[in-house]
Coordinates of C-alpha atoms and ligand atoms in Angstrom, one line a residue:
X6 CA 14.8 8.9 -15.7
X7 CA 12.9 5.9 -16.4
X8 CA 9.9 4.7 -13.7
X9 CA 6.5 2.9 -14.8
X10 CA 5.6 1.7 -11.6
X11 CA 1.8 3.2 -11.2
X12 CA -0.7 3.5 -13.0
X13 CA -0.8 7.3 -13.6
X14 CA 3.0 6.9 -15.6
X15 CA 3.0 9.8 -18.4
X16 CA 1.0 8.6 -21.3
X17 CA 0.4 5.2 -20.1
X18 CA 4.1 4.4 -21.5
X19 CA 6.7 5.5 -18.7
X20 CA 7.6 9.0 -16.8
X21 CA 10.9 9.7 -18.7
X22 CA 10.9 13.9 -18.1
X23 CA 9.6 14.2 -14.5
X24 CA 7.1 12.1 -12.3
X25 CA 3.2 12.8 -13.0
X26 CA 3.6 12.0 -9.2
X27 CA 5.8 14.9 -9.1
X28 CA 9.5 12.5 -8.3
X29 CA 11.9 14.6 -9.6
X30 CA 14.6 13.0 -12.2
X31 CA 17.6 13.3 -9.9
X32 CA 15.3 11.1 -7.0
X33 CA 14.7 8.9 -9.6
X34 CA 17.5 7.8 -11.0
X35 CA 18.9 7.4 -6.8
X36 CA 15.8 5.5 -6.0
X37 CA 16.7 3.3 -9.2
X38 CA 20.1 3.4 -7.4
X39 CA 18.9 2.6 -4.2
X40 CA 16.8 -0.7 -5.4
X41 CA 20.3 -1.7 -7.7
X42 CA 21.9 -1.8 -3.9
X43 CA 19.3 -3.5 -2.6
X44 CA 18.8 -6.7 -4.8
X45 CA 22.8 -6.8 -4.2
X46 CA 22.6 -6.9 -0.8
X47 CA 19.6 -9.0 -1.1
X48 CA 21.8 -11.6 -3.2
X49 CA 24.1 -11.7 -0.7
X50 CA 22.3 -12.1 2.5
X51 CA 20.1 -15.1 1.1
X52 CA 23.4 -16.6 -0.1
X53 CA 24.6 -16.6 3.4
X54 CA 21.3 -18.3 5.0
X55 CA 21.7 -20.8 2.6
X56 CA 25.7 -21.6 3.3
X57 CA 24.3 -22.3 6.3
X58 CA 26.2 -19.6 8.7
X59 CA 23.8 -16.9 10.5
X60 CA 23.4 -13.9 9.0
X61 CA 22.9 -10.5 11.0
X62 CA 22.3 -8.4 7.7
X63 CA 19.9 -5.5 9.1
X64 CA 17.3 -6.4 6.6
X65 CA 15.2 -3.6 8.1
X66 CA 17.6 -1.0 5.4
X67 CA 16.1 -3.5 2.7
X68 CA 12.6 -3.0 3.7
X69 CA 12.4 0.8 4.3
X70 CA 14.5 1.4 1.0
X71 CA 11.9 -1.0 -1.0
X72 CA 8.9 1.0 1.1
X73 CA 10.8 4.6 0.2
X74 CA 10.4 4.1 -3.4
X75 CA 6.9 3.7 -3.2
X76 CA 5.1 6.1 -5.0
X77 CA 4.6 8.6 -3.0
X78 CA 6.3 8.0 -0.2
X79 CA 9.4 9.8 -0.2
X80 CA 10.4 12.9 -2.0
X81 CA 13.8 13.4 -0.3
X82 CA 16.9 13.1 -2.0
X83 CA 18.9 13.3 0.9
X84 CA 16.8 10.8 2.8
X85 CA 17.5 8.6 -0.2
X86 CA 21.1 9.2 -0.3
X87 CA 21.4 8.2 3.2
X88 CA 19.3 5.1 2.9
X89 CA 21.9 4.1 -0.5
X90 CA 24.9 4.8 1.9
X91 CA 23.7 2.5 4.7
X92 CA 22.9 -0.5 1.8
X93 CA 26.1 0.1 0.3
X94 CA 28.0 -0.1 3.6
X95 CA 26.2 -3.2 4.5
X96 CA 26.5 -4.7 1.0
X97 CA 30.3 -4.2 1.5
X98 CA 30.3 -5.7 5.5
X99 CA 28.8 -8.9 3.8
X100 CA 30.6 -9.3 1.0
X101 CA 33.9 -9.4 3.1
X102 CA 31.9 -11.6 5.5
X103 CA 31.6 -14.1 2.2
X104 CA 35.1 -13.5 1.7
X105 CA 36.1 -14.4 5.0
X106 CA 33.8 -17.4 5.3
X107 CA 34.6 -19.0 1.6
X108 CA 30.9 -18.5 0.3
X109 CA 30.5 -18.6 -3.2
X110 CA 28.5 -16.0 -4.4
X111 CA 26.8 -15.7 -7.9
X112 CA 28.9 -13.3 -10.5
X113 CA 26.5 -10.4 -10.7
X114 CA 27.2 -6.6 -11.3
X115 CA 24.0 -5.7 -8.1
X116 CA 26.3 -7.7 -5.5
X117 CA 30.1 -6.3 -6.4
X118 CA 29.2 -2.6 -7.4
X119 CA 29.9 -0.4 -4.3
X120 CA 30.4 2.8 -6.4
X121 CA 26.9 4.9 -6.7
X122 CA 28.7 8.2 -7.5
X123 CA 28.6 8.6 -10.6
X124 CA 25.6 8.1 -13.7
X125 CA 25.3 4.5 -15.5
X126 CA 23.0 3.9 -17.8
X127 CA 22.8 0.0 -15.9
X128 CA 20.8 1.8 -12.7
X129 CA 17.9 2.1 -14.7
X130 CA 14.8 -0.3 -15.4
X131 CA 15.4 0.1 -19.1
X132 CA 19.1 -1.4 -18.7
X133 CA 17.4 -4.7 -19.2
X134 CA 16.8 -5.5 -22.7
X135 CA 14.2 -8.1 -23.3
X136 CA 11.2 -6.3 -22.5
X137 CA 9.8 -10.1 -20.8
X138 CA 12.3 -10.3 -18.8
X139 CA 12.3 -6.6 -17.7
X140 CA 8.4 -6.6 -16.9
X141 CA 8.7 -10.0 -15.1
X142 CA 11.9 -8.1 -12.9
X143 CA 9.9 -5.4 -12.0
X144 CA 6.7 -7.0 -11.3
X145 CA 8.7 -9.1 -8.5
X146 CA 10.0 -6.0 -7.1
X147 CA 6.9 -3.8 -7.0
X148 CA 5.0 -6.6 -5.6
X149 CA 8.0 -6.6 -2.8
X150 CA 8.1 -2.8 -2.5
X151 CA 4.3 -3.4 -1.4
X152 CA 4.5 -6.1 0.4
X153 CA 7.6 -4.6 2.6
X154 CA 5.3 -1.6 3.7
X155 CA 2.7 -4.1 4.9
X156 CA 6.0 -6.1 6.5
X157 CA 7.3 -2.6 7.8
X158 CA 4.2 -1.7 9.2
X159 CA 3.7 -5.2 11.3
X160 CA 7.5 -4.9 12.6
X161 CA 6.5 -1.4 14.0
X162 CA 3.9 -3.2 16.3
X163 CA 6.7 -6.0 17.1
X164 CA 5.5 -8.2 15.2
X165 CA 8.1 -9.8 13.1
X166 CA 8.7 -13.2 10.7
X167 CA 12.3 -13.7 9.5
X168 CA 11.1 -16.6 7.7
X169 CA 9.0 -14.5 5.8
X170 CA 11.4 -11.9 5.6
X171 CA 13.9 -13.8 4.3
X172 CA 11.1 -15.2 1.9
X173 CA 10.8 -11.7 0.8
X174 CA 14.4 -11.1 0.4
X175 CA 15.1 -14.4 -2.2
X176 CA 12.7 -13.4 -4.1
X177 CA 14.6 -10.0 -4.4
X178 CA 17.3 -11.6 -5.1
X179 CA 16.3 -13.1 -8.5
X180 CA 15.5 -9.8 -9.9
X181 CA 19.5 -9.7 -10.4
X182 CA 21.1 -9.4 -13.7
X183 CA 22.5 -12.9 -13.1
X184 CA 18.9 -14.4 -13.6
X185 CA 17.4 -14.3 -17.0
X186 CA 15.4 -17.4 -16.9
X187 CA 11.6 -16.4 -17.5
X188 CA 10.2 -20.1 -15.9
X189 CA 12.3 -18.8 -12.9
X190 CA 10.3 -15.2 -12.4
X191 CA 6.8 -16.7 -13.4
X192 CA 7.3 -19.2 -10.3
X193 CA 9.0 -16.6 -8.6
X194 CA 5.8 -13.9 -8.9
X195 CA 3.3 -17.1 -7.9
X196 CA 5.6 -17.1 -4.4
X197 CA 5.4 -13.3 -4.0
X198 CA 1.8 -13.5 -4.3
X199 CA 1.9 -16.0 -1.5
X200 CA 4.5 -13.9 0.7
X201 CA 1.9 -11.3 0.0
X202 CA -0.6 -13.1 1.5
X203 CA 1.2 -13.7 4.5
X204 CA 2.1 -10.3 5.4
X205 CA -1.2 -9.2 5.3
X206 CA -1.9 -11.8 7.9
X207 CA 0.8 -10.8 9.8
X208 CA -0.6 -7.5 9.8
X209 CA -3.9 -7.9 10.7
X210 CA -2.6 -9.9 13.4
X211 CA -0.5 -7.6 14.6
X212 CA -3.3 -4.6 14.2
X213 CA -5.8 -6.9 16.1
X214 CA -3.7 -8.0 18.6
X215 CA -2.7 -4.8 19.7
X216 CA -6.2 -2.8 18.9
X217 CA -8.7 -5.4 19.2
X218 CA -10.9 -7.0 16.0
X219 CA -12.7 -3.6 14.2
X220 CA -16.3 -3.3 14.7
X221 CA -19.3 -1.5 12.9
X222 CA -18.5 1.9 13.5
X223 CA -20.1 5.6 12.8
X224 CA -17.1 8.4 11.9
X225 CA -18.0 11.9 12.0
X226 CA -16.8 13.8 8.9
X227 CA -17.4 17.2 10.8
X228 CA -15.0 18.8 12.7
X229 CA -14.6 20.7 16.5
X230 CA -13.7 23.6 17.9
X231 CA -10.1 22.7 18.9
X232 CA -7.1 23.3 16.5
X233 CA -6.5 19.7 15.4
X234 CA -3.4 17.4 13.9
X235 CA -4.7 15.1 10.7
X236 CA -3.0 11.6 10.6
X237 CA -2.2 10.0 7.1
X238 CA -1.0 7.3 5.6
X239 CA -1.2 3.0 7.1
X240 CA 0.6 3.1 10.6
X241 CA -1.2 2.4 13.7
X242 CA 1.3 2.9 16.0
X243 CA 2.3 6.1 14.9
X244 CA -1.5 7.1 15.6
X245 CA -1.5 5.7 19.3
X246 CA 1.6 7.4 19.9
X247 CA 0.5 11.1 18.9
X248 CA -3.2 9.9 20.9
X249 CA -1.5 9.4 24.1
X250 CA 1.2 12.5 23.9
X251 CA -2.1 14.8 22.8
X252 CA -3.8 14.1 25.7
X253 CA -4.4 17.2 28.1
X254 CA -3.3 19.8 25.4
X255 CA -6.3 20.2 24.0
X256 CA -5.1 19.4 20.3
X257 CA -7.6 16.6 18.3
X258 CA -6.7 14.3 16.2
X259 CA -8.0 13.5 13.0
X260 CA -8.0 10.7 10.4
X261 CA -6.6 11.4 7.0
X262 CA -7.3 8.6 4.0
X263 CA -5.8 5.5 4.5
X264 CA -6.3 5.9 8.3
X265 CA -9.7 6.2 8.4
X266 CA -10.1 2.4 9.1
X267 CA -8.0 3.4 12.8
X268 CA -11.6 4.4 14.3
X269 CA -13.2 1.0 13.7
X270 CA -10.6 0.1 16.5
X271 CA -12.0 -0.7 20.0
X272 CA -8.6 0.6 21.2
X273 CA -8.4 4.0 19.8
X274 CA -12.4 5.0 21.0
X275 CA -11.0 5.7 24.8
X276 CA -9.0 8.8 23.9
X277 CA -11.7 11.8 24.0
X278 CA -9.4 14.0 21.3
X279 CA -10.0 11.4 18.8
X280 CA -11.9 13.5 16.6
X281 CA -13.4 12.2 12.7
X282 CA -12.0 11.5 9.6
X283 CA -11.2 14.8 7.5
X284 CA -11.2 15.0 3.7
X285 CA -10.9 12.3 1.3
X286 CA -8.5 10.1 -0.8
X287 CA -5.0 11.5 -1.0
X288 CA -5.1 13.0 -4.3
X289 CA -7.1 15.6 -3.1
X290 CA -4.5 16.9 -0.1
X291 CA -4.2 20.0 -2.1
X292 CA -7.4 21.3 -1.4
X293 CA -8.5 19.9 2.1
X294 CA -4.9 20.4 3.9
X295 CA -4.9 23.9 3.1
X296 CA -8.6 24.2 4.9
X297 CA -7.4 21.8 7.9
X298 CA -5.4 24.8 9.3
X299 CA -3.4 22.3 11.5
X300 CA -0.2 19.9 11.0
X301 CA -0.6 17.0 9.3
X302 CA 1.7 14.1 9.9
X303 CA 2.7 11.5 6.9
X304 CA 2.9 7.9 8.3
X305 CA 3.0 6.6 4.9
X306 CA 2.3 7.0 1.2
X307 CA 0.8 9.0 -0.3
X308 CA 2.0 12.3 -0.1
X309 CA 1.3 15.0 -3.3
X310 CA 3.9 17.8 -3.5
X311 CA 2.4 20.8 -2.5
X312 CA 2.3 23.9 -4.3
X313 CA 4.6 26.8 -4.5
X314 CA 2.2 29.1 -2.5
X315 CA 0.5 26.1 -0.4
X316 CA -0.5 27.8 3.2
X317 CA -0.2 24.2 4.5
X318 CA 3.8 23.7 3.4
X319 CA 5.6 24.2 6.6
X320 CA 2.6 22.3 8.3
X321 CA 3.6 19.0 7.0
X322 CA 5.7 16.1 9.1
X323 CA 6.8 12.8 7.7
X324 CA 8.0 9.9 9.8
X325 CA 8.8 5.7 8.8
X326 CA 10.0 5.6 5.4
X327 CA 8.5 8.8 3.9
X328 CA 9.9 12.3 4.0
X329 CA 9.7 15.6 1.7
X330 CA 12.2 18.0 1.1
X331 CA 12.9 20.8 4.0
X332 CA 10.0 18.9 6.1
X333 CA 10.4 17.8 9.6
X334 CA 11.0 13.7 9.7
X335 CA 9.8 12.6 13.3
X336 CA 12.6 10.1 14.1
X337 CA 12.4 6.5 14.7
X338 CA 11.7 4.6 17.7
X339 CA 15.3 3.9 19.8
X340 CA 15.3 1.0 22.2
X341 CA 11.4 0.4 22.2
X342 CA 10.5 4.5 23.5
X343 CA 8.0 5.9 22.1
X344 CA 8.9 8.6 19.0
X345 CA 8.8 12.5 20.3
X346 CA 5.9 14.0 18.6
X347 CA 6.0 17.5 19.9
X348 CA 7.0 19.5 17.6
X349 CA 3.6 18.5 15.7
X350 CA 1.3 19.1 18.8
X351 CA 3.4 22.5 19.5
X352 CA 3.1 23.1 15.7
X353 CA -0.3 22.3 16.3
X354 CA -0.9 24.6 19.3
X355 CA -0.4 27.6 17.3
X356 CA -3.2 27.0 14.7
X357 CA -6.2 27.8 13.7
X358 CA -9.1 24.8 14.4
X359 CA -10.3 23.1 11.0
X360 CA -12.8 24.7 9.1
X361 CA -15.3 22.0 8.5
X362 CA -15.9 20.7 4.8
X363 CA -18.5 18.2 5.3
X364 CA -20.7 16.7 8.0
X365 CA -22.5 13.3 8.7
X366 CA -21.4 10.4 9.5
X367 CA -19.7 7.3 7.3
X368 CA -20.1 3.6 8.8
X369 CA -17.2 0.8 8.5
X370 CA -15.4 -2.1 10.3
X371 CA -16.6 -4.2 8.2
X372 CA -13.5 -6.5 8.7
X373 CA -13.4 -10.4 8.4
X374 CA -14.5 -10.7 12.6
X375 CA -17.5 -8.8 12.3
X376 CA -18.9 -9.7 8.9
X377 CA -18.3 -13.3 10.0
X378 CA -20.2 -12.2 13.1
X379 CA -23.1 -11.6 10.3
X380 CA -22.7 -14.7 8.7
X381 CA -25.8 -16.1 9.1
X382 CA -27.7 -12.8 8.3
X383 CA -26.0 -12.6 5.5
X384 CA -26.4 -16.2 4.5
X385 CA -29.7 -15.8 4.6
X386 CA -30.0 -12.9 2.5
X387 CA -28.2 -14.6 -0.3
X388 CA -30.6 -17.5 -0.1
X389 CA -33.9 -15.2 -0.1
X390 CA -32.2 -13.3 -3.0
X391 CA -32.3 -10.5 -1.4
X392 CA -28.8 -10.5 -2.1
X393 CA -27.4 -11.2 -5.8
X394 CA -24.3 -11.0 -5.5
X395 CA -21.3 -9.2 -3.7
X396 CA -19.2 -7.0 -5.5
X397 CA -15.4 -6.1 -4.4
X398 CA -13.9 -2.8 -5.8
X399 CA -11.0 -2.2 -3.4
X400 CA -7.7 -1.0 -4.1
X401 CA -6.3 2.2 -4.7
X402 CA -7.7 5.9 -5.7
X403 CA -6.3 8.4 -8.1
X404 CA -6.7 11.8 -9.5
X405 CA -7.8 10.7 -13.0
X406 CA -10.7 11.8 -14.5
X407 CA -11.2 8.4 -15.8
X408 CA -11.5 6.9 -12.3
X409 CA -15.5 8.6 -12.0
X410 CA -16.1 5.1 -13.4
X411 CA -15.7 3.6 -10.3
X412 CA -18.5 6.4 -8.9
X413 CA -20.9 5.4 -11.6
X414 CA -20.6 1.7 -11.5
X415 CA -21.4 1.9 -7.7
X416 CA -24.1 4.1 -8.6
X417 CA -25.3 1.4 -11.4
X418 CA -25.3 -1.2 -9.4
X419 CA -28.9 -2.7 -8.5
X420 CA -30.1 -3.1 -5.2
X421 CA -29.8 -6.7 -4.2
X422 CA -25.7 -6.1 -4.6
X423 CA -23.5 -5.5 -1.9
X424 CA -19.6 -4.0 -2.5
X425 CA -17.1 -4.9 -0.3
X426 CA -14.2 -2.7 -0.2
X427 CA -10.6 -2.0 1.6
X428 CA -8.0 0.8 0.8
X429 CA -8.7 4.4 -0.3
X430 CA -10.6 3.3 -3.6
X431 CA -13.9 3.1 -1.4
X432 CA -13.6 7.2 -1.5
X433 CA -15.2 6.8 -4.3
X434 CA -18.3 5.6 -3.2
X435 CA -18.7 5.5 0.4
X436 CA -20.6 8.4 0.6
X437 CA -22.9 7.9 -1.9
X438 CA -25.9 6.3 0.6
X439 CA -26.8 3.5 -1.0
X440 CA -28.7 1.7 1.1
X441 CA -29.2 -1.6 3.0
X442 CA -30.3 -4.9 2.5
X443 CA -32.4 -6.5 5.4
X444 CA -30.0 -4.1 7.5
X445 CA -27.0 -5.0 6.1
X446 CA -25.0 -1.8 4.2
X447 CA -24.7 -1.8 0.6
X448 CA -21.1 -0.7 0.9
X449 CA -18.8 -3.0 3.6
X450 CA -15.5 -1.3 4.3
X451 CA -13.1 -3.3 5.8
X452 CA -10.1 -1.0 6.4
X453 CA -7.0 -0.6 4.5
X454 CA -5.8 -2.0 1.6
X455 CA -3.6 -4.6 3.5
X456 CA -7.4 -5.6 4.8
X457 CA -8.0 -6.8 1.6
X458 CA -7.0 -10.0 3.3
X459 CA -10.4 -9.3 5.4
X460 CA -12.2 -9.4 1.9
X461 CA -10.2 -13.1 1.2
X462 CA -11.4 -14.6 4.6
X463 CA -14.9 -13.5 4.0
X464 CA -14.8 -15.1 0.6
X465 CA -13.6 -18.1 2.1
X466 CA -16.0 -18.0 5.1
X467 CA -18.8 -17.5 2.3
X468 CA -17.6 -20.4 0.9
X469 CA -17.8 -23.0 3.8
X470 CA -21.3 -21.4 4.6
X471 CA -22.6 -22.0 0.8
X472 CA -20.6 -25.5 0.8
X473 CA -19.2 -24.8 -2.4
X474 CA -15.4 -26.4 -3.8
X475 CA -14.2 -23.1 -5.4
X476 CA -13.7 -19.8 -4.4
X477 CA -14.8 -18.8 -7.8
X478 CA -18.0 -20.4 -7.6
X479 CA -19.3 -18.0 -4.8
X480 CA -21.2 -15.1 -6.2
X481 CA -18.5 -12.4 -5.6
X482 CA -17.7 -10.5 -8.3
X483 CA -14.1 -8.6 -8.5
X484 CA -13.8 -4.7 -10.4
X485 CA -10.6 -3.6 -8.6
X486 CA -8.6 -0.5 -9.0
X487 CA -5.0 -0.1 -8.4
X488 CA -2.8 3.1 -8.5
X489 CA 0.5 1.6 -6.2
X490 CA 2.8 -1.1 -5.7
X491 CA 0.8 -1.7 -2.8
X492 CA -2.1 -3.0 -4.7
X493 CA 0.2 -4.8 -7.2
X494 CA 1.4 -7.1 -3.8
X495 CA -2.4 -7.2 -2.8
X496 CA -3.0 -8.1 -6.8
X497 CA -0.4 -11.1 -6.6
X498 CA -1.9 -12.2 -3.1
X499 CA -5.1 -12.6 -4.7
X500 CA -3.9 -14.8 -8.2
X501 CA -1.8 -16.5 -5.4
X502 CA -5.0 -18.1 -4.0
X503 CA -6.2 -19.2 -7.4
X504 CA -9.0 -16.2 -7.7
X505 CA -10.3 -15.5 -10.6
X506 CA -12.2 -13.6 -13.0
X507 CA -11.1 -10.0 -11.8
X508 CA -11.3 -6.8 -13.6
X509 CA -7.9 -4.5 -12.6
X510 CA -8.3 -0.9 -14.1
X511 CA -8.5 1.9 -14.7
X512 CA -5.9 0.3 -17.0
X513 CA -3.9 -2.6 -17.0
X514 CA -0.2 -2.0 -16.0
X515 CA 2.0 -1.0 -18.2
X516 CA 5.1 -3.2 -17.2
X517 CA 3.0 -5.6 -17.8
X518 CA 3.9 -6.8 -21.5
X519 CA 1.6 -8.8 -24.3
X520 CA 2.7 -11.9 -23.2
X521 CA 2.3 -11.5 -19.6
X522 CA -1.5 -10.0 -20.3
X523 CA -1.7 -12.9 -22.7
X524 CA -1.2 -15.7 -19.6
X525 CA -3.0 -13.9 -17.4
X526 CA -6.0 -13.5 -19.5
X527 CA -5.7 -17.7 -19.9
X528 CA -4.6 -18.8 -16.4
X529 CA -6.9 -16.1 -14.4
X530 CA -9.3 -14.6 -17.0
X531 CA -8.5 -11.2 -15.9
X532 CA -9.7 -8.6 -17.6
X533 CA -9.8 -4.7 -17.6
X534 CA -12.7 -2.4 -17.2
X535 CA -15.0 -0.9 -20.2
X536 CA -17.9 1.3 -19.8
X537 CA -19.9 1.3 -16.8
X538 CA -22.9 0.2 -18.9
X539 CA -21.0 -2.6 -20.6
X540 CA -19.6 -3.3 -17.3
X541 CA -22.4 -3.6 -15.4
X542 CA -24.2 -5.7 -18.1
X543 CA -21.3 -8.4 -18.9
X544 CA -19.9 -8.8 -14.2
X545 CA -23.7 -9.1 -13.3
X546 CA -24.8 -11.7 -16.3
Ligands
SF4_18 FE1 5.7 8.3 -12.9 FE2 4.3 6.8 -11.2 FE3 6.9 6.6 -11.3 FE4 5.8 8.8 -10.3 S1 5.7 6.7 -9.5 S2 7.5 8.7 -11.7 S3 4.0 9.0 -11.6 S4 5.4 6.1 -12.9
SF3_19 FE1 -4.3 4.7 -1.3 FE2 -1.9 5.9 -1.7 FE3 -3.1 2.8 -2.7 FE4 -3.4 1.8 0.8 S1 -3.1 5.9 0.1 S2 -4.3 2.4 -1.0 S3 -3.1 4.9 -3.2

């Protein structure tokens, strides 16, 4: 096995033995399969639109494969093997669909090679031999893998774009063998930042549609006396689903991670079982799940093996594009009904309440709506001084020691700066207390990391209220972390809208090569992360 794709990869170089994230080598080398099918079948669909003749390819196997191989996500082998099957059969409908129709398509191994059973060295990321061209590839496809989750996760609320998708898709497409031109994948990375960009707008347009615009909300962090179900992962849906089947069975339901944001929702106050958010960032499951005592239910990434002797192993249920070996998958939606979540609220039913590990209260909804809602408090305390500048960490968490950086540069920051923050990164400080300025919190959470498109429209309201040109004039600040492919899309969206100056760490990716470090470093000026002394000293000056 070869995979790179996050930032915890074995030694910083690549996880060649078995996934730090726990992938085994057999998954990886089918999830390597799985994407080989998939830029195929991405070849040939966007070959088709541009013959001109419709094209019914059920691009939804592209963007759950592409969200499957998130890290994280999906464990299964034989939820991977079913997902290559269903690409491969598709791949082969359309080719003979090109046959019949007389469209040329380009010679490349991706779009003809139906056969997966067997091992080939040409599966694998390394099969590419010029290490630019390789790094370029595979930054186009993490960025997609991303920005497909964010795309899945819109569709699932009906909200769809097929301009967009097929946006997506193209740019797929030229991660095949048959391109080797680097001018091709640097323009080609500059449109998936953009395609980024939209679907995180599609997103939060579908969220706020559906649940209203977030507002400044208290969450508990303690728990009650009912046995309870704990919601992971991005998916709204999912969540209003379980809410109303819950109700009258005297199960809560708690927010896990990434779902936090869900209680900033005007929608999601009315149901009385909507309990608090339990536990932390994802990498510390091991520990809190096993206290939860009730089900917990996967609606995304990011799921950590669990232990041999893990009380909480036959409490766990995946559904969307994530699953885990001999774990219950909650089926997809069929013709619009809503999925069957009993077996987690019977599951449920039969356990123990939580047992509470913290208590208090942690404020958000600090989303684009209402901090523009502030806009002239906040205005104003930029012009008193009060306020020196804004500082976003947002992004992703991670289990490294390392990442207490992002804990001690919060901590070091003075008190006339405010962080603005999205995604399960903001763990690392949102319960620190840091304070307000003239009322306004020190720490702004917006939501998810997809609402890292909140944090762009704030920048850009800032920027009309200071009547300043540039973005990059404002004084915002940037000291992001990333861990998934899902902040690699949000990375691109942001370089896509010309911003500048950001610090990506705890380290720099490693599929990113010299070169590619070297025109970032010119075009962007991005730079990693230090010391939190030299840090503090050098983003603040
Ligand atoms: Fe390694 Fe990360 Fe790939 Fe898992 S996802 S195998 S930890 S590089
Ligand atoms: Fe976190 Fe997995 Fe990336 Fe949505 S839940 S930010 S790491």
């Amino acid at each position: 096995m070869f995979c790179y794709q996050c930032q915890e990869t074995a030694k910083g170089t690549g996880c060649t033995v078995r996934g730090v994230c726990g992938k085994e080598p057999y998954l990886a080398d089918q999830m390597d399969k799985l994407i080989y099918a998939i830029r195929g079948l991405c070849v040939l669909h966007t070959h088709i639109k541009k013959s001109g003749k419709d094209c019914d390819c059920n691009t939804h196997l592209i963007f759950d494969g592409l969200f499957a191989t998130i890290t994280n996500a999906n464990f299964c082998m034989v939820s991977t093997g079913e997902k290559l099957k269903a690409v491969v059969k598709e791949k082969k409908r359309l080719l003979q669909f090109c046959k019949d129709n007389g469209i040329n398509i380009p010679n490349c191994d991706e779009v003809y090679c139906v056969d997966f059973d067997h091992e080939d060295r040409k599966f694998s990321v390394m099969f590419e031999p010029d290490e630019e061209i390789r790094g370029l590839k595979q930054l186009l496809t993490y960025g997609a893998k991303g920005t497909a989750a964010y795309i899945e996760h819109a569709a699932n609320l009906g909200f769809t774009d097929e301009e967009l998708n097929d946006e997506l898709i193209a740019a797929i497409a030229l991660t095949c063998c048959h391109n080797e031109d680097v001018g091709v994948l640097m323009r080609a990375i500059q449109t998936m930042g953009e395609i980024a960009f939209k679907a995180m707008e599609l997103l939060d347009k579908a969220n706020t549609k559906t649940y209203g615009q977030p507002e400044i909300t208290k969450v508990d962090l303690g728990v009650g006396k009912n046995p309870g179900i704990l919601v992971s992962g991005h998916d709204l849906k999912d969540l209003e689903e379980l809410l109303e089947q819950t109700q009258g069975t005297g199960v809560d339901v708690y927010t896990h991670s990434e779902m936090l944001p869900a209680h900033y929702y005007p929608f999601f106050k009315k149901y009385p079982n909507f309990k608090g958010n339990y536990g932390n960032a994802w990498w510390k499951q091991r520990i809190e799940f096993e206290t939860f005592n009730g089900p917990i239910l996967f609606t995304s990434n990011c799921i950590v093996p669990p232990l041999e002797n893990a009380s909480y192993k036959g409490r766990i249920f995946t559904t969307n594009s994530t699953a885990y070996p001999n774990t219950l998958h909650i089926a997809d939606r069929v013709d619009g009904k809503p999925k069957d979540f009993s077996p987690i609220i019977n599951k449920a039913r039969e356990c123990e309440p939580p047992i509470p590990i913290e208590k208090g209260q942690i404020t958000g909804g600090f989303a684009h709506n209402q901090v523009i809602a502030l806009a002239d408090k906040i205005v104003e305390a930029v012009k008193s001084g009060a306020i020196r500048k804004f500082v976003v960490m947002a992004g992703c968490d991670g289990r490294m020691p390392e990442r207490d950086y992002y804990t001690e540069f919060a901590k070091g920051l003075p008190k006339d700066t405010v962080i603005l923050t999205a995604g399960c990164a903001k763990y690392r400080y949102i319960k620190l207390n840091l304070g307000e300025i003239n009322g306004i919190p020190r720490v702004l959470d917006a939501g998810q990391c997809n609402d890292c498109y909140s944090l762009v429209k704030i920048a850009l309201a800032l920027k009309d209220a200071f009547n300043v040109k540039d973005v990059n004039e404002l004084p915002i600040i940037y000291n992001i972390a990333w861990y998934e492919q899902k902040a690699v899309a949000v990375l691109l969206a942001l370089l896509s809208l010309g911003i500048q100056n950001l610090h990506i760490g705890p380290s720099i990716p490693t599929f990113m090569t010299p070169d590619m470090r070297y025109v970032l470093k010119r075009k962007f000026n991005i730079g990693t992360i230090t010391t939190v002394k030299n840090d503090l000293e050098t983003m603040l000056a």
